[in-house]
């Protein structure tokens, strides 16, 4: 079944007008908070549908609105809906009760705390961060779990949201939303080392691309990345080594040395970024020659070898631009049997 609809978020004083869908028993949006809108009637244009639905549900007549995007909503095997997404900042008239549920003005900062579709959080992010028109595709299973998302035809990264013990919560969310809200998710960190005659080991550091959404241009772990929804730790670690550095490693060549709980907040490229991750940490000790690596340009600017103790000092004194967690670096030193240093 294919159908077309409009969805509008009316703005006023830093708030959106939200509709809590509580009335209809057989409603795909039951108990969720959404904008106002509805399905096209025969022969209607998107704008005609928008104006009629807003008037019927709120009592308001829109005087100023913007067509922001098209959302292709796929639910299970039977439902496909094409939603024309609008924002509006001008209206006249008096509010009326809505027969679909309860209307409420909600602060934009509090929207994420409502019962929303996972994909709605994506387009709220896009409405805030993008000025142009966008096309967003969202695919859900019949348990309301987001299984696929694409922006302007390009697949988006989806992560499992996890509990503190690492078990999956059952919720899946898009990367940008995860870092916008600081949701706990899983990552893998792989440290590549080689023996030397100084502290005992060199570590391979990668310099993050200036295009990265966090810590651009900083030195970091040899290879690292997020665990995609449905994937496991080891397969993700092997994938990151292959994609970022061109290293084709085998399962038995990675040694797990522990887990690390990391979190911080910062602003990059003018946007807030909240990291909240539980990382599985691995060690890779096979011979690696920098000249033979195939660096992923979008992720890695360069790689360098640095003595472990020299690196530790540079991290401590702040002379190396980096985003390395000191506790994790100490974990690495312990795994390599390097003498512990006080005041790390």
Coordinates of C-alpha atoms in Angstrom, one line a residue:
X1 CA 0.0 0.0 0.0
X2 CA 1.5 3.3 -1.1
X3 CA 0.2 6.7 0.0
X4 CA 1.2 10.3 0.2
X5 CA 0.9 12.7 3.2
X6 CA 2.2 16.0 4.7
X7 CA 3.9 16.5 8.0
X8 CA 4.4 20.0 9.5
X9 CA 6.3 21.3 12.5
X10 CA 4.9 24.7 13.4
X11 CA 7.5 26.9 15.3
X12 CA 6.9 29.6 17.9
X13 CA 9.3 31.0 20.6
X14 CA 11.8 28.2 20.3
X15 CA 9.1 25.5 20.5
X16 CA 7.4 23.1 18.1
X17 CA 3.7 22.3 18.1
X18 CA 3.6 18.5 18.8
X19 CA 0.7 16.1 18.5
X20 CA 0.6 13.2 21.0
X21 CA -1.3 10.5 19.0
X22 CA -3.5 8.8 21.7
X23 CA -7.0 8.5 20.2
X24 CA -7.1 5.9 17.5
X25 CA -6.5 2.3 18.5
X26 CA -5.3 1.1 15.1
X27 CA -2.8 3.9 14.4
X28 CA 0.8 3.2 13.3
X29 CA 1.7 6.4 15.3
X30 CA -0.2 5.2 18.4
X31 CA 1.3 6.9 21.6
X32 CA 4.0 8.7 19.7
X33 CA 4.6 12.4 19.3
X34 CA 4.6 13.7 15.8
X35 CA 3.9 16.9 13.9
X36 CA 0.5 17.8 12.4
X37 CA -0.6 16.7 9.0
X38 CA -2.3 13.9 7.1
X39 CA -2.9 12.1 3.9
X40 CA -3.6 13.7 0.5
X41 CA -7.2 13.9 -0.7
X42 CA -7.8 13.1 -4.4
X43 CA -6.2 15.7 -6.6
X44 CA -4.6 17.8 -3.8
X45 CA -1.1 19.3 -4.1
X46 CA 1.3 19.0 -1.1
X47 CA 0.6 22.6 -0.2
X48 CA -3.2 22.2 -0.4
X49 CA -3.0 19.1 1.8
X50 CA -0.7 20.9 4.3
X51 CA -3.0 23.9 4.7
X52 CA -6.1 21.8 5.0
X53 CA -4.7 19.3 7.5
X54 CA -3.1 22.1 9.7
X55 CA -6.5 23.9 9.7
X56 CA -8.4 20.8 10.6
X57 CA -6.1 19.6 13.3
X58 CA -5.1 22.9 15.0
X59 CA -7.5 25.6 13.9
X60 CA -4.6 27.6 12.6
X61 CA -4.3 29.0 9.1
X62 CA -0.6 29.0 8.0
X63 CA 0.8 32.3 6.5
X64 CA 4.4 31.3 6.2
X65 CA 5.9 27.8 5.6
X66 CA 8.9 26.1 4.0
X67 CA 9.0 22.8 2.1
X68 CA 12.0 21.1 3.8
X69 CA 12.2 17.6 2.5
X70 CA 10.6 14.4 1.4
X71 CA 10.6 11.4 3.8
X72 CA 10.0 7.9 2.3
X73 CA 8.6 5.9 5.2
X74 CA 8.6 2.1 4.8
X75 CA 6.9 0.0 7.5
X76 CA 7.1 -3.8 7.3
X77 CA 6.2 -5.2 3.9
X78 CA 2.9 -3.5 3.3
X79 CA 3.2 0.3 4.1
X80 CA 5.1 2.8 2.0
X81 CA 4.3 6.5 2.6
X82 CA 5.8 9.6 1.0
X83 CA 5.7 12.4 3.5
X84 CA 6.2 16.0 2.4
X85 CA 8.0 17.6 5.4
X86 CA 7.3 21.3 6.2
X87 CA 8.2 23.8 8.9
X88 CA 6.0 26.8 9.4
X89 CA 6.7 30.0 11.3
X90 CA 3.6 32.1 10.6
X91 CA 0.0 31.4 11.4
X92 CA -3.3 33.1 12.4
X93 CA -6.4 31.9 14.1
X94 CA -7.5 30.3 17.4
X95 CA -6.5 26.8 18.5
X96 CA -9.1 24.1 18.5
X97 CA -9.2 20.6 20.2
X98 CA -7.7 17.9 17.9
X99 CA -9.5 14.6 17.4
X100 CA -6.2 12.8 16.8
X101 CA -4.8 13.4 20.2
X102 CA -3.4 16.2 22.4
X103 CA -1.5 19.2 21.0
X104 CA 1.3 20.8 23.0
X105 CA 4.0 23.4 22.4
X106 CA 7.3 21.7 23.3
X107 CA 10.7 23.3 23.7
X108 CA 13.0 22.2 20.9
X109 CA 15.7 21.0 23.4
X110 CA 13.1 18.7 25.0
X111 CA 11.8 17.1 21.9
X112 CA 14.3 14.2 22.1
X113 CA 12.8 13.1 25.5
X114 CA 9.4 12.4 23.9
X115 CA 8.3 9.1 22.6
X116 CA 9.4 9.5 19.0
X117 CA 10.1 7.4 15.9
X118 CA 13.8 6.8 15.7
X119 CA 13.7 8.4 12.2
X120 CA 12.0 11.5 13.4
X121 CA 15.0 12.2 15.5
X122 CA 17.1 12.1 12.3
X123 CA 15.0 14.6 10.5
X124 CA 14.8 16.9 13.5
X125 CA 18.6 16.9 13.4
X126 CA 18.5 17.6 9.6
X127 CA 16.0 20.4 10.1
X128 CA 18.5 22.0 12.6
X129 CA 21.7 21.4 10.6
X130 CA 20.7 21.6 7.0
X131 CA 19.4 24.6 5.1
X132 CA 18.6 22.9 1.8
X133 CA 15.9 20.4 0.7
X134 CA 16.7 16.8 1.6
X135 CA 15.3 13.3 0.8
X136 CA 15.3 10.9 3.7
X137 CA 14.4 7.2 3.5
X138 CA 13.5 5.3 6.7
X139 CA 12.8 1.6 6.9
X140 CA 11.2 0.0 10.0
X141 CA 10.2 -3.5 10.9
X142 CA 6.8 -4.2 12.5
X143 CA 8.3 -3.8 16.0
X144 CA 8.9 -0.1 15.2
X145 CA 12.7 -0.7 15.0
X146 CA 14.7 1.3 12.5
X147 CA 16.5 -1.0 10.1
X148 CA 17.7 1.3 7.4
X149 CA 18.1 5.0 6.7
X150 CA 19.4 6.9 3.7
X151 CA 20.0 10.6 3.1
X152 CA 19.8 11.8 -0.5
X153 CA 20.3 8.2 -1.6
X154 CA 23.4 7.5 0.6
X155 CA 23.0 4.9 3.4
X156 CA 23.4 6.4 6.9
X157 CA 25.2 4.7 9.7
X158 CA 23.0 3.0 12.3
X159 CA 24.2 1.8 15.7
X160 CA 22.8 -0.5 18.4
X161 CA 22.1 1.5 21.6
X162 CA 23.5 -0.5 24.5
X163 CA 23.3 -0.7 28.3
X164 CA 26.2 -0.1 30.6
X165 CA 27.0 -3.9 30.7
X166 CA 27.3 -3.9 26.9
X167 CA 24.0 -5.7 26.2
X168 CA 21.8 -4.3 23.4
X169 CA 18.8 -2.2 24.5
X170 CA 16.8 -3.1 21.3
X171 CA 16.9 0.5 20.1
X172 CA 18.8 1.4 16.9
X173 CA 19.7 5.0 16.1
X174 CA 21.6 6.9 13.4
X175 CA 25.2 8.1 14.0
X176 CA 24.4 11.8 14.0
X177 CA 21.6 11.4 16.5
X178 CA 23.8 9.2 18.7
X179 CA 26.4 11.9 19.0
X180 CA 23.9 14.7 19.3
X181 CA 22.2 13.1 22.3
X182 CA 25.2 11.2 23.8
X183 CA 23.6 7.8 23.6
X184 CA 25.7 4.9 24.7
X185 CA 27.0 2.7 21.9
X186 CA 29.8 0.2 21.1
X187 CA 33.1 0.8 19.4
X188 CA 36.3 -1.1 18.7
X189 CA 39.8 0.2 19.2
X190 CA 42.8 -1.6 17.6
X191 CA 46.4 -0.7 18.7
X192 CA 49.2 -1.7 16.3
X193 CA 52.6 -2.1 17.9
X194 CA 56.2 -3.2 17.1
X195 CA 59.2 -3.9 19.3
X196 CA 61.9 -1.3 19.7
X197 CA 65.0 -0.8 21.8
X198 CA 63.7 2.2 23.8
X199 CA 60.6 1.6 26.0
X200 CA 60.1 -1.7 24.4
X201 CA 57.5 -0.8 21.8
X202 CA 56.5 1.7 19.2
X203 CA 52.8 2.4 18.7
X204 CA 51.3 3.3 15.3
X205 CA 49.2 6.5 15.5
X206 CA 46.8 7.7 12.9
X207 CA 46.2 11.4 12.2
X208 CA 42.5 11.9 11.8
X209 CA 41.3 13.6 8.6
X210 CA 40.2 17.2 8.8
X211 CA 36.9 16.1 7.4
X212 CA 36.0 14.0 10.5
X213 CA 33.0 15.1 12.5
X214 CA 35.0 14.9 15.7
X215 CA 38.6 15.7 16.7
X216 CA 39.7 16.6 13.1
X217 CA 43.5 16.6 12.6
X218 CA 44.2 14.9 16.0
X219 CA 46.4 11.9 16.5
X220 CA 44.5 8.8 17.6
X221 CA 44.4 5.0 18.0
X222 CA 45.9 3.0 15.1
X223 CA 42.4 2.1 13.9
X224 CA 39.0 2.5 15.5
X225 CA 35.4 2.7 14.6
X226 CA 31.8 2.1 15.6
X227 CA 30.0 -1.2 15.7
X228 CA 27.3 -1.1 13.1
X229 CA 23.8 -2.3 14.1
X230 CA 23.7 -6.1 14.2
X231 CA 27.5 -6.5 13.9
X232 CA 29.8 -8.0 16.5
X233 CA 33.1 -6.7 18.0
X234 CA 35.7 -8.8 16.3
X235 CA 34.2 -8.5 12.8
X236 CA 34.0 -4.8 13.3
X237 CA 37.7 -4.6 14.4
X238 CA 38.8 -6.6 11.3
X239 CA 36.6 -4.3 9.1
X240 CA 38.2 -1.1 10.6
X241 CA 41.7 -2.4 10.0
X242 CA 40.8 -3.2 6.4
X243 CA 38.9 0.0 5.6
X244 CA 41.2 2.5 7.4
X245 CA 44.6 1.0 6.8
X246 CA 44.2 -1.7 4.2
X247 CA 45.3 -4.5 6.6
X248 CA 43.7 -7.9 6.0
X249 CA 44.0 -9.4 9.4
X250 CA 42.6 -12.7 10.7
X251 CA 40.6 -13.4 13.8
X252 CA 43.4 -15.0 15.7
X253 CA 45.8 -12.1 15.0
X254 CA 43.9 -9.7 17.2
X255 CA 44.4 -10.0 21.0
X256 CA 41.7 -8.6 23.2
X257 CA 43.2 -6.6 26.1
X258 CA 40.1 -5.2 27.7
X259 CA 37.3 -2.7 27.5
X260 CA 37.2 1.1 28.0
X261 CA 34.4 3.4 29.0
X262 CA 34.8 6.8 27.4
X263 CA 32.8 10.0 27.3
X264 CA 33.2 13.7 26.6
X265 CA 31.4 16.7 25.1
X266 CA 32.8 19.2 22.7
X267 CA 32.0 21.4 19.7
X268 CA 33.3 20.5 16.2
X269 CA 32.6 22.4 13.0
X270 CA 30.2 24.6 15.0
X271 CA 28.0 21.6 16.1
X272 CA 27.8 20.0 19.5
X273 CA 29.2 16.5 19.8
X274 CA 28.6 14.1 22.7
X275 CA 30.6 10.9 22.8
X276 CA 29.4 8.1 25.1
X277 CA 31.0 4.8 24.2
X278 CA 32.0 1.4 25.5
X279 CA 35.0 0.2 23.5
X280 CA 36.4 -3.3 23.1
X281 CA 40.2 -2.9 22.8
X282 CA 42.5 -5.1 20.7
X283 CA 46.2 -5.5 20.1
X284 CA 47.7 -6.3 16.7
X285 CA 51.4 -7.3 16.7
X286 CA 52.0 -8.6 13.1
X287 CA 54.6 -6.7 11.1
X288 CA 53.3 -3.5 9.5
X289 CA 55.1 -1.3 7.0
X290 CA 53.7 2.2 6.7
X291 CA 54.7 2.4 3.0
X292 CA 52.4 -0.5 2.2
X293 CA 49.3 0.7 3.9
X294 CA 46.3 1.9 2.0
X295 CA 44.9 4.8 4.0
X296 CA 41.2 5.7 3.8
X297 CA 41.5 9.3 2.8
X298 CA 38.1 10.3 4.3
X299 CA 39.2 9.0 7.6
X300 CA 43.0 9.0 7.9
X301 CA 45.5 11.8 6.9
X302 CA 48.7 10.0 7.8
X303 CA 50.2 7.4 10.2
X304 CA 53.4 7.5 12.2
X305 CA 55.3 5.3 14.5
X306 CA 56.1 6.7 18.0
X307 CA 57.8 5.2 21.0
X308 CA 55.3 4.3 23.7
X309 CA 57.0 6.2 26.5
X310 CA 57.6 9.3 24.2
X311 CA 54.0 9.2 23.2
X312 CA 52.9 8.9 26.9
X313 CA 54.9 12.0 27.8
X314 CA 53.5 14.0 24.8
X315 CA 50.0 13.1 25.8
X316 CA 50.6 14.1 29.4
X317 CA 52.3 17.4 28.6
X318 CA 49.8 18.3 25.9
X319 CA 52.4 18.7 23.1
X320 CA 50.7 16.1 20.8
X321 CA 47.3 17.1 19.4
X322 CA 45.4 13.9 20.2
X323 CA 42.1 12.4 21.3
X324 CA 43.6 9.4 23.1
X325 CA 42.1 8.4 26.5
X326 CA 45.0 8.2 29.0
X327 CA 43.4 5.3 30.9
X328 CA 43.3 3.3 27.7
X329 CA 46.9 4.1 26.8
X330 CA 47.9 2.9 30.3
X331 CA 45.9 -0.3 29.6
X332 CA 48.0 -0.8 26.5
X333 CA 51.2 -0.3 28.4
X334 CA 50.1 -2.9 30.9
X335 CA 49.3 -5.4 28.2
X336 CA 52.8 -4.8 26.7
X337 CA 54.4 -5.2 30.1
X338 CA 55.9 -1.7 29.9
X339 CA 56.8 -0.5 33.4
X340 CA 53.9 1.6 34.8
X341 CA 54.6 5.3 35.2
X342 CA 53.2 7.4 38.0
X343 CA 51.0 10.4 37.4
X344 CA 50.0 9.3 33.9

